[in-house]
Coordinates of C-alpha atoms in Angstrom, one line a residue:
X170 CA 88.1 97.7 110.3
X171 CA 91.3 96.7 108.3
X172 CA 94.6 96.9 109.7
X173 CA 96.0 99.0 106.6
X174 CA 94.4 102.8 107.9
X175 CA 97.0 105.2 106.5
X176 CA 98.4 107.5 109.3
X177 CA 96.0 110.3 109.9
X178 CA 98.5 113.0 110.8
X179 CA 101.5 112.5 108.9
X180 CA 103.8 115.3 110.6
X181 CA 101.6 116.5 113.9
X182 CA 104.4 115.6 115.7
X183 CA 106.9 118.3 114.7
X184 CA 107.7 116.6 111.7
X185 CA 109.6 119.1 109.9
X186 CA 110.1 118.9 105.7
X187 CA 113.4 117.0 104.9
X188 CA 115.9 115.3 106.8
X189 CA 117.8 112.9 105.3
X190 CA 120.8 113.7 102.5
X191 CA 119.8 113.8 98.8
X192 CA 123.2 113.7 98.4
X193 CA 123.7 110.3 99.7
X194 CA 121.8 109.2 96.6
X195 CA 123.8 110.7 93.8
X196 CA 126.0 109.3 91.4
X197 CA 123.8 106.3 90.5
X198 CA 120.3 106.8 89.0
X199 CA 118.8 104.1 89.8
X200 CA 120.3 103.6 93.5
X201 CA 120.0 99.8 94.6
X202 CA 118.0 98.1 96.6
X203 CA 114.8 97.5 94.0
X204 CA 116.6 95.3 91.4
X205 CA 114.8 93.2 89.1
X206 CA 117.7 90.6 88.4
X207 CA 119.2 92.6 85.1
X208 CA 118.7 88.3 83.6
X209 CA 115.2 88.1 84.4
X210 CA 112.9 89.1 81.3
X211 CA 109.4 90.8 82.8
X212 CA 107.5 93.4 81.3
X213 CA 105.1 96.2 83.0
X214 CA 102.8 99.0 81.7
X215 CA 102.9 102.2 82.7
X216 CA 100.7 104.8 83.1
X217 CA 100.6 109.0 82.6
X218 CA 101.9 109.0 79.6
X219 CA 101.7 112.6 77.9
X220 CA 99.3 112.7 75.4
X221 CA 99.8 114.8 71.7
X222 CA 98.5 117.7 73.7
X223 CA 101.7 117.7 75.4
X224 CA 104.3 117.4 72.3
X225 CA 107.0 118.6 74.9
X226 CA 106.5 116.6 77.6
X227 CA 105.7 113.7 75.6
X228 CA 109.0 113.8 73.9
X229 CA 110.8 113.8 77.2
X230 CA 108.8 111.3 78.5
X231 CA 109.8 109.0 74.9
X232 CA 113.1 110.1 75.4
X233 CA 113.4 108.7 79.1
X234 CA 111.8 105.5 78.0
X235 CA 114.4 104.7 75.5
X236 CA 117.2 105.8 77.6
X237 CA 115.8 103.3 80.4
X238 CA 115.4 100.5 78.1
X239 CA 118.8 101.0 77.4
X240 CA 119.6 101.1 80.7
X241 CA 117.2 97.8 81.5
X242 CA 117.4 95.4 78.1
X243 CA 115.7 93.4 80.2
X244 CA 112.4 94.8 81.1
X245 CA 109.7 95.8 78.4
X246 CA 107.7 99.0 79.1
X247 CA 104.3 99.2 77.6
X248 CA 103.2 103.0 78.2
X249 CA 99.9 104.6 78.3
X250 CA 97.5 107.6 78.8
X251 CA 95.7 106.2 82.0
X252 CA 95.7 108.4 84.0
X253 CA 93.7 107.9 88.0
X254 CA 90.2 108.3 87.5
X255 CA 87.9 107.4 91.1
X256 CA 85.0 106.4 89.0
X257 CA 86.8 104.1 86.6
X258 CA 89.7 102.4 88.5
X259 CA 88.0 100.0 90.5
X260 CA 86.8 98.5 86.7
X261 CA 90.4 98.5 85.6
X262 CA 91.6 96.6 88.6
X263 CA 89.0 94.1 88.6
X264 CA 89.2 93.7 84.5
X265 CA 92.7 93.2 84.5
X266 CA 93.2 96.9 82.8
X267 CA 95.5 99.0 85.1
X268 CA 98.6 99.7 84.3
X269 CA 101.4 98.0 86.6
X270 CA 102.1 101.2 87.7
X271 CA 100.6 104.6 87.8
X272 CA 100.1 107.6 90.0
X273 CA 97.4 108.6 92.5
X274 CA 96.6 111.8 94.1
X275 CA 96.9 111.9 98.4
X276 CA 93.1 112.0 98.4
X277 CA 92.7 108.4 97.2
X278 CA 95.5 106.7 98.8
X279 CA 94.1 105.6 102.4
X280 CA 91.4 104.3 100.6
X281 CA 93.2 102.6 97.8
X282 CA 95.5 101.0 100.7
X283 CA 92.2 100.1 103.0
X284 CA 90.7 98.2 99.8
X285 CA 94.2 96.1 99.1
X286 CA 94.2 98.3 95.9
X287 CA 97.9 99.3 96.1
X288 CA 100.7 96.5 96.5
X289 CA 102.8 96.4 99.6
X290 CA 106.2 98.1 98.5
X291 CA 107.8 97.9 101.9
X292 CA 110.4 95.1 101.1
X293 CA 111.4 96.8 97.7
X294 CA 111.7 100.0 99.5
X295 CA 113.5 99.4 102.7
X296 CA 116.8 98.9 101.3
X297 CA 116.9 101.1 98.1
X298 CA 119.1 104.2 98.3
X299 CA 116.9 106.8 96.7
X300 CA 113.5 105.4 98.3
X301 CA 115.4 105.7 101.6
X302 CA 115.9 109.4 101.3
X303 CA 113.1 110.7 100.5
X304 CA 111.3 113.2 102.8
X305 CA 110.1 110.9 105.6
X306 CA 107.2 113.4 106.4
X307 CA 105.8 112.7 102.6
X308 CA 106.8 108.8 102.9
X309 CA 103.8 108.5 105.8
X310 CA 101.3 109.2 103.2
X311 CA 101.5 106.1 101.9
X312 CA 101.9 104.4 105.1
X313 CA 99.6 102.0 107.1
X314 CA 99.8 102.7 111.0
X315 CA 102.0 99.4 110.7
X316 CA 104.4 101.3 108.7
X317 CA 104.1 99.2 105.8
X318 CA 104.8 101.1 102.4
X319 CA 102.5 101.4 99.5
X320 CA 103.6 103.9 97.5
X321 CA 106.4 106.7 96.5
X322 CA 105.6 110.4 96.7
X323 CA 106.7 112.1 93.6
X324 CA 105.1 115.4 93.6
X325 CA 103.8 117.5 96.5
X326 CA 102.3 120.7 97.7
X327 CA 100.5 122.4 100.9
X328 CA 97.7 124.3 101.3
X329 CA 98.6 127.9 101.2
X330 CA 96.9 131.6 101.4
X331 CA 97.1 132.3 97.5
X332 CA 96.7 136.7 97.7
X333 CA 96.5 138.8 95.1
X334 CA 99.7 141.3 95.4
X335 CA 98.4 143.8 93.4
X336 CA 95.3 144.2 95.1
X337 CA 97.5 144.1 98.5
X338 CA 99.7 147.3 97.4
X339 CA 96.6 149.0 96.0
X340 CA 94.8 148.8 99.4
X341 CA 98.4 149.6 101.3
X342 CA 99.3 146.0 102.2
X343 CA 102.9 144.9 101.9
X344 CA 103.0 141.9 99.6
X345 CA 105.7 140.6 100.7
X346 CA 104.3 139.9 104.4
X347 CA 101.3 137.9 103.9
X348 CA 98.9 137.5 107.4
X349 CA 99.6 134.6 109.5
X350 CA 96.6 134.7 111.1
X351 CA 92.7 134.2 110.0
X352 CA 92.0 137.5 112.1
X353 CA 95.0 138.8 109.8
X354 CA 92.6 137.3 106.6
X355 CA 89.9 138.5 108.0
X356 CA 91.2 142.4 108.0
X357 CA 92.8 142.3 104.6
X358 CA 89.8 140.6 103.4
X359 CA 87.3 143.9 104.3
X360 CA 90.2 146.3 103.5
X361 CA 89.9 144.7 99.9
X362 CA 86.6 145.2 99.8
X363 CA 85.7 148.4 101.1
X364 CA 88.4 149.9 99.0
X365 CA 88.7 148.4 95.5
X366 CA 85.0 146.6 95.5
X367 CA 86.6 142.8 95.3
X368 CA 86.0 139.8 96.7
X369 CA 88.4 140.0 99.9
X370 CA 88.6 136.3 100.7
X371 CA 86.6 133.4 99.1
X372 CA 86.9 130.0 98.7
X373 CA 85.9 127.0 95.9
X374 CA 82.7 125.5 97.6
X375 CA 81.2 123.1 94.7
X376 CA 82.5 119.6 93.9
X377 CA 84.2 118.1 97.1
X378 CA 86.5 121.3 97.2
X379 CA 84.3 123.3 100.0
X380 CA 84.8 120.2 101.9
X381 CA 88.3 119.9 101.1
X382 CA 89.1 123.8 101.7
X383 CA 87.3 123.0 105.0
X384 CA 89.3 120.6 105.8
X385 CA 92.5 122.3 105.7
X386 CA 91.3 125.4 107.5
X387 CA 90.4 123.3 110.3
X388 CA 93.5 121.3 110.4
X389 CA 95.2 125.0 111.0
X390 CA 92.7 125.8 113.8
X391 CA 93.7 123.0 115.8
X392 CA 91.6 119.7 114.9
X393 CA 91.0 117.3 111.9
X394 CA 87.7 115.7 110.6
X395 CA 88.5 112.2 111.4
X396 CA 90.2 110.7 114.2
X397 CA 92.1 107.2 114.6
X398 CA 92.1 104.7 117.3
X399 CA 94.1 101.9 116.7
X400 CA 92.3 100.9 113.4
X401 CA 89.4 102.4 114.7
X402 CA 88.4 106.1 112.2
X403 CA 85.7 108.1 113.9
X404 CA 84.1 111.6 112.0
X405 CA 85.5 114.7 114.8
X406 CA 83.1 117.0 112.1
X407 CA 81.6 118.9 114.7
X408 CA 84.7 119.5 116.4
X409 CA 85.7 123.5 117.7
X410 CA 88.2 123.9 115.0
X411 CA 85.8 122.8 112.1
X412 CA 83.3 125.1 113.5
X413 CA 85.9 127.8 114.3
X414 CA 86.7 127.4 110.7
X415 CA 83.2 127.5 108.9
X416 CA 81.9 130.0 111.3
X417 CA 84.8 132.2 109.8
X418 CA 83.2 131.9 106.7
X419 CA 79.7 132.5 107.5
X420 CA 81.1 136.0 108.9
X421 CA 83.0 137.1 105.9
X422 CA 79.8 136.1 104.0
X423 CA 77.0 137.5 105.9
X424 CA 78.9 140.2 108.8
X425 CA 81.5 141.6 106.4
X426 CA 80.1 141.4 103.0
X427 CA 83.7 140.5 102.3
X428 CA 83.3 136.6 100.7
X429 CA 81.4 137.9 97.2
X430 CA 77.7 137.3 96.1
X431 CA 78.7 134.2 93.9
X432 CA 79.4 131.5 97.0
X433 CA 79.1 128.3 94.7
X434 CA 82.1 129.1 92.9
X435 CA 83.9 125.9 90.7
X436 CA 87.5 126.0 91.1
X437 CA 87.9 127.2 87.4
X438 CA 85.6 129.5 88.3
X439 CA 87.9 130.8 91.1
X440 CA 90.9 130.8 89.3
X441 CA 89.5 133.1 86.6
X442 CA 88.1 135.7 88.7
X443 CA 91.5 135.4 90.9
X444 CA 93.8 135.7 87.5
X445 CA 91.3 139.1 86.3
X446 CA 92.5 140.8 89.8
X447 CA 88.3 140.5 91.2
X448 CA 89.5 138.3 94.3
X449 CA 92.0 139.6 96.7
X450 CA 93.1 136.1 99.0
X451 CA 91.8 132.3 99.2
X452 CA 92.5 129.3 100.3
X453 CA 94.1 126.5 98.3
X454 CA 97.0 124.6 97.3
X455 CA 100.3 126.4 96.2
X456 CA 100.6 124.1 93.4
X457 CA 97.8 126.5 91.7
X458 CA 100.8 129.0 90.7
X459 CA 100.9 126.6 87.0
X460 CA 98.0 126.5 86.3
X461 CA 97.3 130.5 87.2
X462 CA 99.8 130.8 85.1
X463 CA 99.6 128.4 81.8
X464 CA 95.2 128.2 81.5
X465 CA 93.9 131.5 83.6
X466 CA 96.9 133.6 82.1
X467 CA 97.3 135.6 85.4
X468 CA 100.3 138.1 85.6
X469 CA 102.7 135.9 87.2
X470 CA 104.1 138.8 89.4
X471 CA 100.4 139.0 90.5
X472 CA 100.2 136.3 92.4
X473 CA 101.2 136.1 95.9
X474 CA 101.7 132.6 98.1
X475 CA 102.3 132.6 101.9
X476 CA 101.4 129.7 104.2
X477 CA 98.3 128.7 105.5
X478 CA 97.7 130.6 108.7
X479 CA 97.2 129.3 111.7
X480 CA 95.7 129.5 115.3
X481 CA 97.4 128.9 118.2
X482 CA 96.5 125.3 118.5
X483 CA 96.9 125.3 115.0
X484 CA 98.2 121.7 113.7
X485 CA 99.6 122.2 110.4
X486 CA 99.2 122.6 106.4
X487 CA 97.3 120.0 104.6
X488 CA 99.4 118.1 102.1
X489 CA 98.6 117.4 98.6
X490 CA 100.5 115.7 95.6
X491 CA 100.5 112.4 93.5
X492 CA 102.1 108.7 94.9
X493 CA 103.4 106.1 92.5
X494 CA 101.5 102.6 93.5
X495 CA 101.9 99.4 91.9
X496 CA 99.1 97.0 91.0
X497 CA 98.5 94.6 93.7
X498 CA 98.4 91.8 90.9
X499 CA 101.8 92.1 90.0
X500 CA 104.3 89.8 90.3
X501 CA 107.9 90.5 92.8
X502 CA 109.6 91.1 89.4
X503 CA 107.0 93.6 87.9
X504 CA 106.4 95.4 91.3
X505 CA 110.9 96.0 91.2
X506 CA 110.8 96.6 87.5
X507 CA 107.8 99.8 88.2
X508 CA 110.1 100.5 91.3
X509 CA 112.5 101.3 88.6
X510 CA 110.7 102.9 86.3
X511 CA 109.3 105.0 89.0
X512 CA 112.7 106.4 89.7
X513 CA 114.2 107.2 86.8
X514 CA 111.3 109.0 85.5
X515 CA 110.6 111.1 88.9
X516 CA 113.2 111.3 91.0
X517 CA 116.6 110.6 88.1
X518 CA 116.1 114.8 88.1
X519 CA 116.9 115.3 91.5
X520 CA 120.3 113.4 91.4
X521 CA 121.8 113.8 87.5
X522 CA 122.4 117.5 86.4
X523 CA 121.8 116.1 83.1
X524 CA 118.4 114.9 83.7
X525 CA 117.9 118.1 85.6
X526 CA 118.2 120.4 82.9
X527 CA 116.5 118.3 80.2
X528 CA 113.6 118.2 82.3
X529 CA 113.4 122.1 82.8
X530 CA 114.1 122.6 79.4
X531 CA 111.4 120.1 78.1
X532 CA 108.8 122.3 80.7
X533 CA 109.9 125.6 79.3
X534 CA 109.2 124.5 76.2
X535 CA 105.7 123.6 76.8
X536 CA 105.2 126.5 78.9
X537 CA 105.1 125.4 82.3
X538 CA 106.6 127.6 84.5
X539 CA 109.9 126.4 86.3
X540 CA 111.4 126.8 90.1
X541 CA 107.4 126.6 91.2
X542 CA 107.1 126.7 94.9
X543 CA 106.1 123.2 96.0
X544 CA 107.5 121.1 98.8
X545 CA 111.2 119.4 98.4
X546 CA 110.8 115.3 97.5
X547 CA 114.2 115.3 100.0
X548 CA 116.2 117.9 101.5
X549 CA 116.6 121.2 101.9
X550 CA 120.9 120.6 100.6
X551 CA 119.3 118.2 98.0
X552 CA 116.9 120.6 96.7
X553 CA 119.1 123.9 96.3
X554 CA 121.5 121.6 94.7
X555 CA 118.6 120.4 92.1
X556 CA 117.6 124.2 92.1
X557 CA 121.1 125.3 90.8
X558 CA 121.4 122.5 88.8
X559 CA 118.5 124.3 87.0
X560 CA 118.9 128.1 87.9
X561 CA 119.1 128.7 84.0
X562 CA 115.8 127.6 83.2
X563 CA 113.7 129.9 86.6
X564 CA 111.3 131.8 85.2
X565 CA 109.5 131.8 88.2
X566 CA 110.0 135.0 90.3
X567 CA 110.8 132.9 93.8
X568 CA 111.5 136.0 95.9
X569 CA 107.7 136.6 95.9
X570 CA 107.2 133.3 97.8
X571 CA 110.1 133.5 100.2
X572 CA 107.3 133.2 103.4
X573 CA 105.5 130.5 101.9
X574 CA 109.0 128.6 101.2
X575 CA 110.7 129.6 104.5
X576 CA 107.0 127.8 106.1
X577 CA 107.7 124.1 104.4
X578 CA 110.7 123.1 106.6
X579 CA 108.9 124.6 109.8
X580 CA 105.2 124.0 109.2
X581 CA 103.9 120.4 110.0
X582 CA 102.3 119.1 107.3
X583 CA 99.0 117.0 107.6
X584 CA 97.8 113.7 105.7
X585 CA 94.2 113.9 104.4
X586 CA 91.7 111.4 106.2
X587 CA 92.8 108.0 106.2
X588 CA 89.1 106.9 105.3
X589 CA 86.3 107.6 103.0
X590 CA 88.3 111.6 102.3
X591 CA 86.5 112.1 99.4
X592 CA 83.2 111.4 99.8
X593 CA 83.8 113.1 103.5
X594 CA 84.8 116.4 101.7
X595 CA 81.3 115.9 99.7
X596 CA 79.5 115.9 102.2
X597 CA 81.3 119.1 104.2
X598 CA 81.0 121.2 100.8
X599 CA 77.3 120.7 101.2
X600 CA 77.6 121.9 104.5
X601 CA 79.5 125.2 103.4
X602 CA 76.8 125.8 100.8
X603 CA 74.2 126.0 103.0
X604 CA 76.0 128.5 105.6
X605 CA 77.0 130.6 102.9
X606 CA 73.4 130.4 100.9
X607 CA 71.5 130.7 104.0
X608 CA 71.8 133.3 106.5
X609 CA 70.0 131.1 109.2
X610 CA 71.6 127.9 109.2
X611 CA 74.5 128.0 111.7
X612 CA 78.1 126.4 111.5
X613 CA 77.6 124.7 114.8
X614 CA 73.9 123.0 113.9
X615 CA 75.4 122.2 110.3
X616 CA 78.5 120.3 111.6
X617 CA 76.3 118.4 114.2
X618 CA 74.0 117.3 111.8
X619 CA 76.6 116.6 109.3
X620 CA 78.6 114.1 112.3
X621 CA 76.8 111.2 112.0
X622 CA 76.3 111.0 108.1
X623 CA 80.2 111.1 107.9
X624 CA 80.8 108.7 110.4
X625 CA 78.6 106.6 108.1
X626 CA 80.6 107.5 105.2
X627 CA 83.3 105.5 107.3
X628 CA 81.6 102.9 107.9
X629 CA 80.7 102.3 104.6
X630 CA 84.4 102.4 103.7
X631 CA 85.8 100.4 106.9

């Protein structure tokens, strides 16, 4: 085993959302620390370039390119479309294709950092103003248990109960007081169904999704899927609060008749039902309200988000979002000149009013809903600044997710498994299939079964 393990539990320590002063990084965007030498000439690629699709977004994007180059005559951006793809990146890194820097969702980042996929960013980060003040609880994803850093969060979320409010106020729920509890779900969830017919609670089971809704269920009913040791990862599958968890969902499926016929839903398939009012609650990330919104077309006053609820041994919410990494084949001036890049083109907004409103403008323009409710890159002061540097441009009804928000400074939030997550939360949807296809498989025999196939999973990654 590797000494690089990302930390399996980034805030099960009472790490609450946001400490440190955004403020202590304005009036500079591009803070210090990172420099490239503004003599020395280098040149980087980038990736996530918008594509035509995104006329909007890719004229901001051109406009913050030229604005940087002004900015840094001395380093030479190559952009690009690449955008993280699992089954294709290990072939760009290996054929000298990657892009010098590029962003990666949680799921993949212990891994990347276990393979020596992601450069070690810890010197350029240590002493740069910005880096420095970002939430710490989202600077542990990209962590080893060394506390070396590997990456920069630049967009996050938690897993949240995503409700349905009119289906709450037809049934005589108040929408504004989501449950906190499963028992809570688990009412609301045959209320919904006796009364109106719909699907009361349901999740998305196909892909690695059931595996992944898993997952953060049983992180809120007090245990993970993998444990760490030292360097040491072992599978914790059959562990109470996974069962506690998937046994909840064989009841709602087979007791209650409150989880829908269709269990092996896709998450588009999900998110269609959900946006034509046929499913009242689920579980999933609260970064969903966009794309509820912009491809399902659901009534945006429809939707309800509160936070994921939770046991008394409960541990958290499970994070979610996208990391900046470099290329581990770049050079000390490439990795500061993508350090650079990286913060004027994510995190500029958060400090220049300026950048703030072109940014909200350039979304509203393309139709993407602004003011979403997703976690704060820094602190609470730093993000109600950036919020009424922006108040203009809302369009998002944020009184309806006044639990969810009030949650992300108070509930810990939990990294994803340091090893093998993916192929982990493959294996686990299978598992949810088969409770919810067959009436005689139980949670507690799945999981056990399911144990030592993950902890080979590990293995195979370790």
């Amino acid at each position: 085993m590797g000494s690089r393990l990302t930390k399996q539990r980034v805030a099960a320590a009472g790490l609450a959302l946001g400490l440190l002063a955004l403020t202590a990084c304005s009036g500079s965007s591009t803070g210090g620390g990172s420099s490239t030498g503004e003599s020395d000439e280098v040149t980087i690629t980038v990736g996530n370039q918008p594509d035509d699709n995104q006329p909007e977004q890719l004229e901001l994007f051109n406009a913050q390119l030229e604005a940087f180059r002004e900015l840094h005559p001395n380093i030479t951006i190559e952009a690009e479309i690449t955008k993280f793809d699992p089954q294709t990146f290990n072939a760009q890194l290996s054929g000298g294709t990657l892009p010098t820097t590029m962003t990666v969702p949680f799921t993949h980042v212990g891994s990347l950092i276990e393979q020596g996929a992601a450069l070690d960013l810890t010197d350029h980060i240590d002493d740069d103003e910005i880096f420095s003040s970002l939430n710490p609880a989202l600077n542990t994803i990209s962590q080893d248990t060394e506390g070396s850093r590997y990456g920069i969060t630049v967009q996050a979320y938690t897993f949240g109960l995503i409700y349905n409010r009119d289906l709450y106020e037809q049934v005589g729920l108040d929408p504004d007081s989501p449950p906190t509890t499963w028992d809570g779900v688990r009412e609301n969830a045959r209320l919904i169904s006796d009364e109106l017919g719909a699907t009361g609670f349901t999740i998305a089971t196909t892909g690695n999704t059931g595996g992944w809704t898993l997952t953060a269920m049983s992180y809120s009913n007090g245990d993970t899927i993998q444990e760490l040791d030292g360097d040491q990862a072992t599978a914790t599958i059959a562990s109470p609060g996974v069962e506690t968890s998937l046994q909840f969902l064989r009841d709602l499926r087979w007791e209650d008749e409150s989880f829908g016929s269709n269990v092996l839903l896709e998450t588009a398939d999900l998110n269609t039902a959900f946006a034509a009012g046929d499913i009242g609650q689920y579980a999933g990330g609260a970064d969903v309200y966009r794309n509820l919104v912009t491809t399902f077309e659901a009534d945006p006053e429809s939707i309800g988000i509160g936070p994921l609820p939770q046991s008394p041994d409960g541990l958290g919410t499970l994070g979610g979002g996208s990391v900046s990494i470099v290329n581990p084949t770049a050079t000390e001036a490439e990795a500061a000149a993508a350090l650079e890049w990286v913060k004027y083109s994510y995190l500029q907004k958060y400090s220049d009013e300026d950048a703030a409103v072109a940014d909200a403008e350039a979304a509203i323009a393309s139709g993407v809903p602004v003011g979403l409710p997703q976690v704060p890159l820094f602190d609470e002061a730093g993000n109600e600044q950036y919020l009424s540097w922006i108040e203009d441009s809302i369009n998002v009804n944020r009184d309806n997710y006044t639990v969810y928000l009030d949650s992300i400074s108070a509930l810990p939030v939990v990294a994803e498994p340091a090893v093998a997550a993916g192929s982990t939360y493959g294996l686990l949807s299978t598992v949810v299939q088969d409770v919810l296809t067959d009436p005689d498989v139980q949670a507690a025999e799945a999981l056990a079964a399911a144990e030592s196939e993950g902890q080979a999973l590990i293995d195979a990654e370790s």
